[in-house]
Structures are given as structure tokens and as C-alpha cells.
Tab-separated table of C-alpha atoms in Angstrom:
chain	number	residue	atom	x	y	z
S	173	UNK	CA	-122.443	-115.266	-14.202
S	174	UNK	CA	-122.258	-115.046	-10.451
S	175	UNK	CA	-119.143	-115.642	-9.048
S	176	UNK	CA	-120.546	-116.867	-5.624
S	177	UNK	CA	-122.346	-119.728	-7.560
S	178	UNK	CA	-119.606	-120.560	-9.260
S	179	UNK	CA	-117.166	-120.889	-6.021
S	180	UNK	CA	-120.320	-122.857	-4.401
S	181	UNK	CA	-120.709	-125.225	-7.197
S	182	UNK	CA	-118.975	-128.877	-6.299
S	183	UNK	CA	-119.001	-128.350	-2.555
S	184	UNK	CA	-119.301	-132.158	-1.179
S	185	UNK	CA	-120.262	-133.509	2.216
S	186	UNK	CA	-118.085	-135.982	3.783
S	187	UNK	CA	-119.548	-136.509	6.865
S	188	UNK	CA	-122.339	-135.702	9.298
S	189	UNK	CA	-123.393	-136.000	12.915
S	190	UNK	CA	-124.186	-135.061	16.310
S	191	UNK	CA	-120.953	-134.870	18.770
S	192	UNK	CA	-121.497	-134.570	22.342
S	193	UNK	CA	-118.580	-132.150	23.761
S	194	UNK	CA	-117.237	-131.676	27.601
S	195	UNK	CA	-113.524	-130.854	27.329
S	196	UNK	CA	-111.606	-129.801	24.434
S	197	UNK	CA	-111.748	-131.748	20.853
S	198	UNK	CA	-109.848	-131.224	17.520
S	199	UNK	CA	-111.086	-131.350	14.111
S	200	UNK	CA	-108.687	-132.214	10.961
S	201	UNK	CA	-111.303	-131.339	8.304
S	202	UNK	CA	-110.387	-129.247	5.326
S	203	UNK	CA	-113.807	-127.519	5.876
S	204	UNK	CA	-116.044	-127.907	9.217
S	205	UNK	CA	-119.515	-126.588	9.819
S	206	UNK	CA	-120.228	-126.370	13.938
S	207	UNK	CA	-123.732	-125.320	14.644
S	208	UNK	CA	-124.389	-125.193	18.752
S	209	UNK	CA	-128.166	-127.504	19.432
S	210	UNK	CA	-127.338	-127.171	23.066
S	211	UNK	CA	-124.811	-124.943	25.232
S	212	UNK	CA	-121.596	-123.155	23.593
S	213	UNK	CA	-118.413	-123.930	22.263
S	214	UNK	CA	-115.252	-122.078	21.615
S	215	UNK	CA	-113.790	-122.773	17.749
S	216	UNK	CA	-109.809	-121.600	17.778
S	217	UNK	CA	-111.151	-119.744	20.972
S	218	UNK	CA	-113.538	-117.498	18.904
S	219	UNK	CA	-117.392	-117.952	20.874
S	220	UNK	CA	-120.228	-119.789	19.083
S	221	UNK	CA	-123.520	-119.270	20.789
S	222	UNK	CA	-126.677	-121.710	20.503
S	223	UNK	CA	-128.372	-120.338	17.358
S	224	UNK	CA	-124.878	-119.525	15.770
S	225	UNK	CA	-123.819	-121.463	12.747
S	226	UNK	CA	-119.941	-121.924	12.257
S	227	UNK	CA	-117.642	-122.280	9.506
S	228	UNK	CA	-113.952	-123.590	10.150
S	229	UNK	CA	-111.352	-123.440	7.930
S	230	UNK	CA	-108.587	-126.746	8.245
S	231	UNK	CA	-107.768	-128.428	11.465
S	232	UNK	CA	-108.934	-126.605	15.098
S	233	UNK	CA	-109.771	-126.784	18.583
S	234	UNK	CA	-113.804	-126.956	20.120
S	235	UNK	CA	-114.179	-126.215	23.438
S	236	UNK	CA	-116.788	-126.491	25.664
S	237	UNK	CA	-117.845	-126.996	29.273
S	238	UNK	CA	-120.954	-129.077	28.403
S	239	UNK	CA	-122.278	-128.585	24.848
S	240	UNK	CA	-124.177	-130.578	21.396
S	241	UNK	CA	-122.923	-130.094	18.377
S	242	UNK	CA	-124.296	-130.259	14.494
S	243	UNK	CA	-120.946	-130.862	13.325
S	244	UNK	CA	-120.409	-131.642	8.898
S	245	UNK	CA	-117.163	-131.785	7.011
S	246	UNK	CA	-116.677	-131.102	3.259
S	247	UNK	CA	-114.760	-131.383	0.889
S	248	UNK	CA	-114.754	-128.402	-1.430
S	249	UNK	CA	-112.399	-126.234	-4.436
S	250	UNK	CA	-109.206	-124.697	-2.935
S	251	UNK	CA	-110.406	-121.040	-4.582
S	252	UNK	CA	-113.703	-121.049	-2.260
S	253	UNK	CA	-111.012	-121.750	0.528
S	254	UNK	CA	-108.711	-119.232	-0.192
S	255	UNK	CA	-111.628	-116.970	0.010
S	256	UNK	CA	-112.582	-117.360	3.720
S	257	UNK	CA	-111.482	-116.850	6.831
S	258	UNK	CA	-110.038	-118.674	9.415
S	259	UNK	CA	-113.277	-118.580	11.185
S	260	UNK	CA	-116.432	-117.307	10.450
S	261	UNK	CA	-119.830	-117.247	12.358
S	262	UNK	CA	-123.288	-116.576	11.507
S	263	UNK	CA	-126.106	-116.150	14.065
S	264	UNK	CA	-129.808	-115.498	13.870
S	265	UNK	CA	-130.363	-119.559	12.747
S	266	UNK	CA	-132.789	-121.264	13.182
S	267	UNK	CA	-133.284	-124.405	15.256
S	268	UNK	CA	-131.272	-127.211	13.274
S	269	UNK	CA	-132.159	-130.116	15.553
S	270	UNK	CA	-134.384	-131.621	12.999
S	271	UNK	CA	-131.748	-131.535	10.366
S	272	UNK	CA	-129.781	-134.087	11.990
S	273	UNK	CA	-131.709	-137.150	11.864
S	274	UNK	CA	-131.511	-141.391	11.656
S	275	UNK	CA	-132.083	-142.404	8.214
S	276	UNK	CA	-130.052	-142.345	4.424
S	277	UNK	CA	-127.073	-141.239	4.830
S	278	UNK	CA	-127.408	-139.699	1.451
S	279	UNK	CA	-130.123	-137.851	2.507
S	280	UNK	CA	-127.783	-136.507	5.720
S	281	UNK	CA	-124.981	-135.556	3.031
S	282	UNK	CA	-127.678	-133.696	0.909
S	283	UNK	CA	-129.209	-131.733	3.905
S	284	UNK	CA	-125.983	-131.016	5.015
S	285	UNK	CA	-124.146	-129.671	1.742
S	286	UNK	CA	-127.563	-127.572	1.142
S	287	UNK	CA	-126.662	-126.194	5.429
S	288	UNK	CA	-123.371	-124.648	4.027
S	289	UNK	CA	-124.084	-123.337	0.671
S	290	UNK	CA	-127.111	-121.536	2.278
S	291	UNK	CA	-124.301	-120.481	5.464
S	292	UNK	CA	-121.350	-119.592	2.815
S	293	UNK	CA	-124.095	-117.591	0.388
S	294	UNK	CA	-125.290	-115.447	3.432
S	295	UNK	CA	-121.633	-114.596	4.675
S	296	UNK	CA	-120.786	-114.005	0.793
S	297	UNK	CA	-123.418	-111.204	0.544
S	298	UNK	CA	-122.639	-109.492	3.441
S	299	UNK	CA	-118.735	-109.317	1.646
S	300	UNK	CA	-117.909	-107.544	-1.281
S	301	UNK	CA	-117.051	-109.763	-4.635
S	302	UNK	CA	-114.990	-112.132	-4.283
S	303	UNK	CA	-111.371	-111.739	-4.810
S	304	UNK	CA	-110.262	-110.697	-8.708
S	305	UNK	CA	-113.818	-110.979	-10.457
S	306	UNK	CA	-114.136	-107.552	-10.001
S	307	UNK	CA	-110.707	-106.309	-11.757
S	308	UNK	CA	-110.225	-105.188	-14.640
S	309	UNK	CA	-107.649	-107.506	-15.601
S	310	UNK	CA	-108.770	-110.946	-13.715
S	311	UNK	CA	-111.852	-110.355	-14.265
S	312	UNK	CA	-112.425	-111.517	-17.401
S	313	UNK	CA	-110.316	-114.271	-17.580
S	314	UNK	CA	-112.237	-116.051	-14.399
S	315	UNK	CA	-115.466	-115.702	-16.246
S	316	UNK	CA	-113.738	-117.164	-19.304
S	317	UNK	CA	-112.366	-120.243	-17.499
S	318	UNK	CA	-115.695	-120.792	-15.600
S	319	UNK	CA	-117.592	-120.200	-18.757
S	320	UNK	CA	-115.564	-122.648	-21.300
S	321	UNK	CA	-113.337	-125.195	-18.565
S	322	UNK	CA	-113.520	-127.761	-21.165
S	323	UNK	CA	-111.252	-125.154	-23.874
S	324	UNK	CA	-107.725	-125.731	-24.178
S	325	UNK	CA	-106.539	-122.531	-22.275
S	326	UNK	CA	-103.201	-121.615	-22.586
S	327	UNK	CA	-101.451	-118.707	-20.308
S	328	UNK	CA	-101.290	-116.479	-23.964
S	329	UNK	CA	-104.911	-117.631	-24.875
S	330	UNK	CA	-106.308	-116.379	-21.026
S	331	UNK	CA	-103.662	-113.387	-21.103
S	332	UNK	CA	-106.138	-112.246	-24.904
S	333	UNK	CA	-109.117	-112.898	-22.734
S	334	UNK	CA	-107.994	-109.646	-20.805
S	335	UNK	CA	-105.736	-107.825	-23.643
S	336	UNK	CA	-102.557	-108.054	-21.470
S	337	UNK	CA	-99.084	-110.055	-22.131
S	338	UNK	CA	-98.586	-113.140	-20.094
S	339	UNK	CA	-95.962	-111.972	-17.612
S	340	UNK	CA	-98.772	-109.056	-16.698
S	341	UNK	CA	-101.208	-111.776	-16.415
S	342	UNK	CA	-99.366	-114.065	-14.356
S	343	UNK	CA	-97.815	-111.726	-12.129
S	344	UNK	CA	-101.378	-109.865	-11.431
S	345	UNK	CA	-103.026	-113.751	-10.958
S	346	UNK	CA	-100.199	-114.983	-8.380
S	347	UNK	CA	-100.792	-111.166	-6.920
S	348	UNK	CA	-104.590	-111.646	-6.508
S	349	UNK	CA	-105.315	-115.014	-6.157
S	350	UNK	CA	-102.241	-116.980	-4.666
S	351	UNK	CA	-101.595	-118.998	-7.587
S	352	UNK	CA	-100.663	-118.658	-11.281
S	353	UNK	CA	-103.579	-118.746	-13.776
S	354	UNK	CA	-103.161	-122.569	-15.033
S	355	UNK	CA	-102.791	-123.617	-11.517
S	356	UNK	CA	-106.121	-122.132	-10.946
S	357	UNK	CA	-107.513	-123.568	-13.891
S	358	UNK	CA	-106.874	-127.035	-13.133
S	359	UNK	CA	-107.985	-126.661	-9.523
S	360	UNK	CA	-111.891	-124.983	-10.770
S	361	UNK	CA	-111.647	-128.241	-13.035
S	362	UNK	CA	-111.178	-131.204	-10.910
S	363	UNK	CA	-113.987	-129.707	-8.575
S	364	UNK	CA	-116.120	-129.482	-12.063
S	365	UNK	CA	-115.218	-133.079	-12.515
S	366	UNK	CA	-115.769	-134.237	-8.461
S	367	UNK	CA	-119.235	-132.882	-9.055
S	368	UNK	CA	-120.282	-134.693	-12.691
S	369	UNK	CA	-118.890	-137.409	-11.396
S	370	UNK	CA	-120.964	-137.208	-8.426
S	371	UNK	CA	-124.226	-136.491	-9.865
S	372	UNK	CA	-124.572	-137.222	-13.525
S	373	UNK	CA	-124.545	-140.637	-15.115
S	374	UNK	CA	-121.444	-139.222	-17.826
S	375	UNK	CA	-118.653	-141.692	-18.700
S	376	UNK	CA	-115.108	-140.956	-17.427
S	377	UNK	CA	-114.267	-140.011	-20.752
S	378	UNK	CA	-117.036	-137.786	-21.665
S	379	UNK	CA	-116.125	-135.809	-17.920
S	380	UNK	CA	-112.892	-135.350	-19.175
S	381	UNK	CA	-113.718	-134.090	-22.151
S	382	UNK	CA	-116.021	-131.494	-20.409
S	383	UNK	CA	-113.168	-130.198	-18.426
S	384	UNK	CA	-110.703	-130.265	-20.929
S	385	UNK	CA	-108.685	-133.124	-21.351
S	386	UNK	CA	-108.314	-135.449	-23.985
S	387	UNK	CA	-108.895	-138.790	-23.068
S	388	UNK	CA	-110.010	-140.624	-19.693
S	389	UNK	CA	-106.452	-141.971	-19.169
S	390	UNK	CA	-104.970	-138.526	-18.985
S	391	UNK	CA	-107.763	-137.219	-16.809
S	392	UNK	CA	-107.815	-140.069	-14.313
S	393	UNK	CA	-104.123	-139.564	-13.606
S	394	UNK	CA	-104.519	-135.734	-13.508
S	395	UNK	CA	-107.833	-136.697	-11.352
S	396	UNK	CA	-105.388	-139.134	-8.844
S	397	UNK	CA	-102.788	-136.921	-8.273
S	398	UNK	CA	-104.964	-134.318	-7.099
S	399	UNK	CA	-107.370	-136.408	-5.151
S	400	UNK	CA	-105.750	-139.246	-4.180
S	401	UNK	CA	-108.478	-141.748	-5.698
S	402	UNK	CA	-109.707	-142.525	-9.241
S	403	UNK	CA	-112.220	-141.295	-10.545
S	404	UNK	CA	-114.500	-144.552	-10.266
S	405	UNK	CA	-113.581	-144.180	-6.905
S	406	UNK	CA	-115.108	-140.679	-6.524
S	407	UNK	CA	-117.926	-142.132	-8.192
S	408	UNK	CA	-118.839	-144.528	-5.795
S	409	UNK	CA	-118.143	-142.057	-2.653
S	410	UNK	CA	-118.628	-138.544	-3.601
């Protein structure tokens, strides 16, 4: 299993376009994509060049004396953003003006989520592996919850899955990853669930069944509170 794909998997476009820039203009996305198609911009005052492709983390200042911008926002899992940094910027790309063009806006949100996954995968290789899937004790248990999210994990089953006792589990976890094991586990879940939802034709019920909960009422509340829409609702806009 590689751990890249997994992080990647569920990433979601929320919006696309072309935004004209003279002066200074801030972004509230949870994720932003900035790729220069004319002039340069400063992101958080880091430089982005034409031919650079930039990826933002939460809200930030773009700055520019006269610039175009390929701009995309996402919505994607909170591990794949606790993985990057505030900024980061690739260059070598090649010219995206034809990405950005009038037509289905599904199309535009398709193009666009394929722009980032391609960005993030590049910047992931030049990295080592990501955070925990490489120790001895976390290890394990990520490839277990990836593997199985629909099993009822508990912190003693997950603790097995790496032969330690819970309190070594959950204080290595919260060391590692920023979180405690369960926490993690339902946030790789609802992005499991944003993306069935999204692109297969499976009832409610049978996505929360897949991602481990017993019945549709229980996931759509689960799937509210950490979303702030229904399920339905993601259907229709994911």
C-alpha cells in the first residue's frame, strides 16, 4: 500500500478559475493551488514565478504588481494537511493556460483535482515517507486502518495491530501525528465517505457500512458534524 495514494485519495475541487491580480488579495481556502499564466505573485511573501505551480495551506495573502492567476481550492483529509507546509512551490510546469477553459464545470473540477494530485505526488517524492508509516510502531496500525476502515477498531484492537498497550499507542500517535489514533480514524473515514459519495452510485447506508458505522442515521450525523452538510448534500455538490 502506498501511503501517498492513500493521503491523495478523496481530494475534492471546490472551485476553479482565472483571477486577474494588481494589488494584494486574500484567499480563505483550506487548500489553494496558484499557478502564475502571466507575471508573478508573492504567496505569504514567498515568490512564485510564471511556470511555478503553488500549493497554499489555509487562508493567505497574493501579491502582485500586474499578474494572471490559475487559482483552484479543495477540499481535502486533515492528515494530507498536516503533512504539508505552509507553502510549497514547484517549478519546471508546463504551460497551464489550456487547462483553464469555458465549458462543464465538472470537467474544470476534474482537470483541476487531477492539477494537484499530480503537484502534491511530485513534492511527495522528492520528501521522505510521510509522517509515522515508516515506524515501527505507527506503522502498522495506519496500514491497518487504511486497509479495513469499515472494521470496528477500537484503541486495544489498533494498539494488537502493533503489539504495544494502548497508553504506548496513544501517546506515540498524539506524538507523531497530532491526534490520538480514533481521532485519526474517523477523520481517514469521512474523506473515504466524501469520495463514495462523490463518485459511486452506493446508498447512504451501504457508505456507512463501508466506513464503519452501523446504520445511515448514525453516519449522517457523524457525517454533519464533521462537514457541516448531509450526506445527500455532499452528494449533490462534491
Amino acid at each position: 500500500m502506498d501511503p501517498v495514494d492513500e493521503l491523495l485519495r478523496g481530494v475534492r475541487s471546490t472551485s476553479t478559475g482565472r483571477q486577474e491580480l494588481t494589488g494584494t488579495l486574500r484567499f480563505t481556502g483550506e487548500l489553494t493551488l496558484i499557478a502564475p499564466l502571466r507575471g508573478h505573485v508573492r504567496l505569504n511573501t514567498k515568490p512564485v514565478h510564471l511556470g511555478d505551480i503553488a500549493v497554499v495551506r489555509g487562508p493567505f495573502e497574493a501579491e502582485s504588481n500586474s499578474a494572471v492567476l490559475l487559482v483552484g481550492t479543495y477540499c481535502v483529509s486533515d492528515g494530507l494537511l498536516d503533512l504539508l507546509p505552509p507553502v510549497l512551490v514547484l517549478d519546471g510546469c508546463d504551460d497551464l493556460t489550456s487547462i483553464y477553459a469555458p465549458g462543464s464545470q465538472v470537467v474544470q473540477n476534474r482537470l483541476f483535482e487531477w492539477l494537484l494530485v499530480c503537484t502534491l505526488r511530485a513534492w511527495f517524492d522528492q520528501q521522505q515517507v510521510p509522517r509515522g508509516w515508516d515506524d515501527a510502531t505507527l506503522g502498522p496500525v495506519l496500514r491497518a486502518m487504511h486497509a479495513a476502515p469499515g472494521k470496528p477498531w477500537t484503541l486495544s484492537s489498533l494498539a494488537g495491530e502493533a503489539g504495544v498497550s494502548r497508553s504506548t499507542l496513544a501517546n506515540r500517535f498524539v506524538k507523531l501525528m497530532g491526534k490520538p489514533p480514533l481521532t485519526y480514524l474517523t477523520d481517514w473515514r469521512m474523506s473515504l465517505a466524501a469520495e463514495l459519495l462523490a463518485e459511486s452510485n452506493a446508498t447512504v447506508g451501504a457508505v456507512a457500512h463501508q466506513v464503519g458505522y452501523a446504520d445511515a442515521f448514525g453516519f449522517s450525523a457523524a457525517f454533519k458534524r464533521f462537514y457541516g452538510i448531509s450526506p445527500t448534500q455532499c452528494r449533490r455538490s462534491c
